[in-house]
Short mmCIF file of C-alpha atoms in Angstrom, two decimals:
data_model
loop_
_atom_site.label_atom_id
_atom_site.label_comp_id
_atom_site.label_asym_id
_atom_site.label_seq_id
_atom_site.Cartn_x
_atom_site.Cartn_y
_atom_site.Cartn_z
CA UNK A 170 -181.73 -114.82 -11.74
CA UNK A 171 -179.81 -118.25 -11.51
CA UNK A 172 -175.97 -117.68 -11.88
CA UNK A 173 -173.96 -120.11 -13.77
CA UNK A 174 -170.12 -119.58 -12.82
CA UNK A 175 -167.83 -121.48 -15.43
CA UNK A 176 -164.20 -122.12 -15.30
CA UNK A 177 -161.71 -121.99 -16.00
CA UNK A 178 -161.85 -118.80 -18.04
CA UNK A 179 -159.37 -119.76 -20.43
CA UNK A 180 -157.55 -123.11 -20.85
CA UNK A 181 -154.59 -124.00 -23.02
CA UNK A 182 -154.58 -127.82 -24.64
CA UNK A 183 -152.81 -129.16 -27.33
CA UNK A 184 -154.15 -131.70 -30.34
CA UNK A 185 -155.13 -135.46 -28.64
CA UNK A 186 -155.38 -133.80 -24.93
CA UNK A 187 -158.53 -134.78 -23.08
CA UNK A 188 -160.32 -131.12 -21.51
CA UNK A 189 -162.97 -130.42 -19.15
CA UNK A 190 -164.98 -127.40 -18.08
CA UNK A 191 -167.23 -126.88 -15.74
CA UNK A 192 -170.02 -125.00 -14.78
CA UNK A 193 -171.89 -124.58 -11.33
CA UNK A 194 -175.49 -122.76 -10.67
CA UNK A 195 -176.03 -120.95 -7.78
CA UNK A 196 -179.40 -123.07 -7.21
CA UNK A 197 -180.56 -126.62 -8.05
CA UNK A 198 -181.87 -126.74 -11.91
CA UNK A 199 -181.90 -130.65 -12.12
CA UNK A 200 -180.32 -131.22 -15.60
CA UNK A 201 -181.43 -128.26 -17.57
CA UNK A 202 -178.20 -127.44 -19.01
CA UNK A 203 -176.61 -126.85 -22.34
CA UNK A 204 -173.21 -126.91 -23.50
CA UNK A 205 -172.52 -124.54 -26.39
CA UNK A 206 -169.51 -124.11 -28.81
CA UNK A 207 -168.86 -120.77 -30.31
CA UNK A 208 -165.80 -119.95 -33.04
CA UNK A 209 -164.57 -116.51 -33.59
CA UNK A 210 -167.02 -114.50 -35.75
CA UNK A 211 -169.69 -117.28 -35.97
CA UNK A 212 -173.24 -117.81 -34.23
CA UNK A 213 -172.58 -120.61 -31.04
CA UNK A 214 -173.41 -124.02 -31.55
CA UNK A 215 -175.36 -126.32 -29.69
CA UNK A 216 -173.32 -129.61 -28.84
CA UNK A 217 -175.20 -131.12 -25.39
CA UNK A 218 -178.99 -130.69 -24.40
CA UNK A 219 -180.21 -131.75 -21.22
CA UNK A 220 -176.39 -131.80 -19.31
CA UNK A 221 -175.78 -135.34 -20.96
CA UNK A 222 -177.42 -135.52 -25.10
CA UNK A 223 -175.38 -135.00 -27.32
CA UNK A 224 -176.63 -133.26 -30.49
CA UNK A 225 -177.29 -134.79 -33.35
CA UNK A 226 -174.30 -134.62 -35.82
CA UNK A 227 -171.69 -133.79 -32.64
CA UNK A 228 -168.67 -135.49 -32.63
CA UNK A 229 -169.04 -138.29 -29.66
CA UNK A 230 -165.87 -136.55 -28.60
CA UNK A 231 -168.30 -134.45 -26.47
CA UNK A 232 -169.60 -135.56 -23.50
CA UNK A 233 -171.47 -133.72 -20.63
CA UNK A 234 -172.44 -134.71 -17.13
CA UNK A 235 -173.92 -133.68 -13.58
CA UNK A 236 -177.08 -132.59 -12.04
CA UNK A 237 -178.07 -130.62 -9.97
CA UNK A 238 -175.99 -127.52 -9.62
CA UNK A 239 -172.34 -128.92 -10.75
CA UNK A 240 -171.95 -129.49 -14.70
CA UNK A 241 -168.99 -130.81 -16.89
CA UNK A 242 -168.53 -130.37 -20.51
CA UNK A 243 -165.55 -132.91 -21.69
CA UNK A 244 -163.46 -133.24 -25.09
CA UNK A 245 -162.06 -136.31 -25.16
CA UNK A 246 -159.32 -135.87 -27.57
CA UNK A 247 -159.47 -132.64 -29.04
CA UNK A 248 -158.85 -132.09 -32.31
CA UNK A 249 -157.68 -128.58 -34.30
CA UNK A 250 -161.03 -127.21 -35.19
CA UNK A 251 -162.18 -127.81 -31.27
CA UNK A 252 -160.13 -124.56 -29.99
CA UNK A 253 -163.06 -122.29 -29.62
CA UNK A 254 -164.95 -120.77 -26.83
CA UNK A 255 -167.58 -122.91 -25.12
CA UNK A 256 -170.47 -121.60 -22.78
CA UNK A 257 -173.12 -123.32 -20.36
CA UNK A 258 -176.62 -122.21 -20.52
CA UNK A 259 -179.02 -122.72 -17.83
CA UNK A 260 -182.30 -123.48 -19.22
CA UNK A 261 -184.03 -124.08 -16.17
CA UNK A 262 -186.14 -120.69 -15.19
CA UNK A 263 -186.10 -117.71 -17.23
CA UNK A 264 -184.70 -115.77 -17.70
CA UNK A 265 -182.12 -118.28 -19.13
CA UNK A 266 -178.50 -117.45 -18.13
CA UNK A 267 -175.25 -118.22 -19.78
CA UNK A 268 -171.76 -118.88 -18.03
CA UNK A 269 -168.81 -116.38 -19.05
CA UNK A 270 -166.80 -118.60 -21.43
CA UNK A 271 -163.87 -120.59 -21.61
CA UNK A 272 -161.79 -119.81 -24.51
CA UNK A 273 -159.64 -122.86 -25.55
CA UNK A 274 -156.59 -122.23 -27.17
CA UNK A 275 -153.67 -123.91 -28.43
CA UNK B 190 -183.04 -126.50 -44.05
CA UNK B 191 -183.61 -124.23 -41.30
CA UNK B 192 -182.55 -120.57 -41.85
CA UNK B 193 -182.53 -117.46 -39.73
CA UNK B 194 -181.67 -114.22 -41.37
CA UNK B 195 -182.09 -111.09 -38.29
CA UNK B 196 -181.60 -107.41 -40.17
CA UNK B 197 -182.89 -104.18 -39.02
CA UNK B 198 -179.42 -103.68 -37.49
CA UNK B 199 -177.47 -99.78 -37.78
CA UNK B 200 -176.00 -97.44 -35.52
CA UNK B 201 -178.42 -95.04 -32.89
CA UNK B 202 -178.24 -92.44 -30.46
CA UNK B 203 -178.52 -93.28 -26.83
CA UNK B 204 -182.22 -93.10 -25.92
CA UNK B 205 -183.59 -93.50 -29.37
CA UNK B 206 -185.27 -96.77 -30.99
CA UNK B 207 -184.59 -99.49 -33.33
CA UNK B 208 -186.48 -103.12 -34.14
CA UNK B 209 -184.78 -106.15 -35.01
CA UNK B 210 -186.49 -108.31 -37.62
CA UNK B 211 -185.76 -112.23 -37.73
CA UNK B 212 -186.96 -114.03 -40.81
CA UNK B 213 -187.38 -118.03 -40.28
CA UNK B 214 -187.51 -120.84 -43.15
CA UNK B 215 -187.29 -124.33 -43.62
CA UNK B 216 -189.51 -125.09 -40.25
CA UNK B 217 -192.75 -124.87 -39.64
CA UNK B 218 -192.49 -121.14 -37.31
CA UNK B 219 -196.09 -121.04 -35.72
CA UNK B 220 -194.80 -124.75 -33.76
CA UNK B 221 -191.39 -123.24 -32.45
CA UNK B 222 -190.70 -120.64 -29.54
CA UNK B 223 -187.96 -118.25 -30.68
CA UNK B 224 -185.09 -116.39 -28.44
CA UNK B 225 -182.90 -113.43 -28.93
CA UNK B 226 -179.18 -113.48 -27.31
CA UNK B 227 -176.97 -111.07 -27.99
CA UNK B 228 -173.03 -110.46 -27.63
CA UNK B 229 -171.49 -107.18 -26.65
CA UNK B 230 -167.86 -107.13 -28.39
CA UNK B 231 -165.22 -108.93 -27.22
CA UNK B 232 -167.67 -109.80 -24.65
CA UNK B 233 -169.78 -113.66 -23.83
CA UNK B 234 -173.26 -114.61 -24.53
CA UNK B 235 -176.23 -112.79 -22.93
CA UNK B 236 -179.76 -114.05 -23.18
CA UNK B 237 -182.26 -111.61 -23.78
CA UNK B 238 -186.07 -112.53 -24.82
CA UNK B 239 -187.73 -115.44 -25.75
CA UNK B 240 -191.55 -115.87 -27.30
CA UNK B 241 -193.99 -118.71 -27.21
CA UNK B 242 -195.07 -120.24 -30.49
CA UNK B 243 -198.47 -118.49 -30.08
CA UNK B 244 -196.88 -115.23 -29.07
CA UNK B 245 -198.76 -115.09 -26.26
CA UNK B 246 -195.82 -115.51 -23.12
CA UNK B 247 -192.79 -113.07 -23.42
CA UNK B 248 -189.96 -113.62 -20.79
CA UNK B 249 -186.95 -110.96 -20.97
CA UNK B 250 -183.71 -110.82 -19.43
CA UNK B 251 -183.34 -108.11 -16.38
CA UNK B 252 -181.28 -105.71 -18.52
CA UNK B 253 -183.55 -104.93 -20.56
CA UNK B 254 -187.03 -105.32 -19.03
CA UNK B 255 -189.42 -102.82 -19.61
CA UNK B 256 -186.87 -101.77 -22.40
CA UNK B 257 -187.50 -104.05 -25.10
CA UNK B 258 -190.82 -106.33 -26.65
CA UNK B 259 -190.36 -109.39 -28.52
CA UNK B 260 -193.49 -110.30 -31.15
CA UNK B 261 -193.86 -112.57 -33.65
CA UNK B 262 -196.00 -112.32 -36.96
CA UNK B 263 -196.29 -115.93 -37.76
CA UNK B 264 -198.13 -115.42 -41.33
CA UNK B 265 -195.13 -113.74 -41.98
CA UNK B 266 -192.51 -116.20 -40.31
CA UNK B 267 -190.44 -113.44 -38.29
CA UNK B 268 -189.68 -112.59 -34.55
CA UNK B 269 -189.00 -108.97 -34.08
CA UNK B 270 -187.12 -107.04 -31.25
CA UNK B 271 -188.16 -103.46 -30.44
CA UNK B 272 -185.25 -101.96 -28.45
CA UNK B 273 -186.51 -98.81 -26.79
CA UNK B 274 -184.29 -95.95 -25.01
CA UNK B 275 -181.19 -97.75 -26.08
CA UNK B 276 -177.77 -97.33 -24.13
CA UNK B 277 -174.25 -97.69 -25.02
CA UNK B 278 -174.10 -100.82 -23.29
CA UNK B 279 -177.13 -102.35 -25.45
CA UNK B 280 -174.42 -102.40 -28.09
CA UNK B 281 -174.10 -106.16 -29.45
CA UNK B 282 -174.56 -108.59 -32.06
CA UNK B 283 -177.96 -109.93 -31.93
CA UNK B 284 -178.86 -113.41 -32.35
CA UNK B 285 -182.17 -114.83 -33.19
CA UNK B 286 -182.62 -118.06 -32.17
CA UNK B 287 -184.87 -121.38 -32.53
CA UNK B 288 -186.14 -123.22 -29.48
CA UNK B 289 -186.12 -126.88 -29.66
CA UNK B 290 -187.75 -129.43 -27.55
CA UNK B 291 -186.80 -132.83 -27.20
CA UNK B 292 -187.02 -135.68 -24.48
CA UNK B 293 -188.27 -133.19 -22.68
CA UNK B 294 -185.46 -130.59 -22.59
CA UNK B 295 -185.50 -127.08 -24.44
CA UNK B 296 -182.13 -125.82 -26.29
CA UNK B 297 -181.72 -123.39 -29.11
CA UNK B 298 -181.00 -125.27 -31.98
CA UNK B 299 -180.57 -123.05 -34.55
CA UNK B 300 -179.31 -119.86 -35.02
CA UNK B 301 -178.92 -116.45 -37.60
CA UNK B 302 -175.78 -115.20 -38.14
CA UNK B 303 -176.26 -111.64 -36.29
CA UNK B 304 -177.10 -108.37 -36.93
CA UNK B 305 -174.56 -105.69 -35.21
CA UNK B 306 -176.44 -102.48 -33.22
CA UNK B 307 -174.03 -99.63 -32.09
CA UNK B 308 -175.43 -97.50 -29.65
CA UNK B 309 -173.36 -93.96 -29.66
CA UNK B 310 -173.58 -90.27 -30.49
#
């Protein structure tokens, strides 16, 4: 199975700082990456499809880039309800395989 | 709007059975592959099964090959997932999930919001 290894783990920001995470596959899987966003208690959310589209009703504050086997999520300016825990998901090959999580705190 | 409702969740013994049930509205269900993921406390996201829209291709994560079957009735709008000679470390919150394709790239766009299996004696 394709690896995804995400870091960092955890990441402390405040309000208004710009954050990136990344994610790298142990093979090449073109662009066949999501980015998803998943608050305590709640299902995950999609926010990027494709390593770059955003999803419809995302804040553009969300961006995603790379190819290949290296992958960034960034948060431009985050805001309060952004501290969460975001995962990559490689949707290459099955079966699909997620990244461990960055939690984002304040 | 889309809604995903999983049940069929509970607490069972190591080595015993359960199915997961997954009941789909506001899309049209026989167009749409589905996925289960699932989340063992305090832990990230594992992907475990996905179904074509016809039912016909299955693809299951390596922990639980061989373990557990994902079907679909699509008269009936639901994705099931039988979970045979359960472990401890099965134990999770199961998602059922929507596939989505678009521009060519596959995502799961919605979600349910869980249903919790405990695996322990």
């Amino acid at each position: 199975a394709i690896q995804m290894t995400q870091s960092p783990s955890s990441l402390s920001a405040s309000v208004g700082d710009r954050v990136t995470i990344t994610c790298r596959a142990s093979q090449d899987i073109r662009n066949d990456v999501g980015w998803y966003q998943q608050k305590p208690g709640k299902a995950p959310k999609v926010l990027i499809f494709g390593a770059s589209t955003l999803q419809s009703g995302v804040p553009s504050r969300f961006s995603g880039s790379g190819s290949g086997s290296d992958f960034t999520l960034t948060i431009s300016s985050l805001q309060p309800e952004d501290f969460a825990t975001y995962y990559c998901l490689q949707d290459y090959t099955y079966p699909w395989t997620f990244g461990q999580g960055t939690k984002l705190e304040i | 709007q889309v809604q995903l409702v999983e049940s069929g969740g509970g607490v069972v013994q190591p080595g015993r059975s359960l199915r997961l049930s997954c009941a789909a509205s506001g899309f049209i269900f026989s167009r749409y592959g589905m996925h289960w993921v699932r989340q063992a406390p305090g832990k990230g996201l594992e992907w475990v099964a996905v179904l074509s829209f016809d039912g016909r291709t299955p693809f299951y994560g390596d922990s639980v090959k061989g373990r557990f079957t994902i079907s679909r009735d699509n008269s009936k709008n639901t994705v099931f997932l039988q979970m045979t000679s359960l472990r401890p470390e099965d134990t999770a919150v199961y998602y059922c999930a929507k596939e989505e394709v678009r521009y060519g790239e596959r995502f799961a766009e919605y979600w349910g919001p869980g249903a919790l299996v405990t695996v322990s004696s």
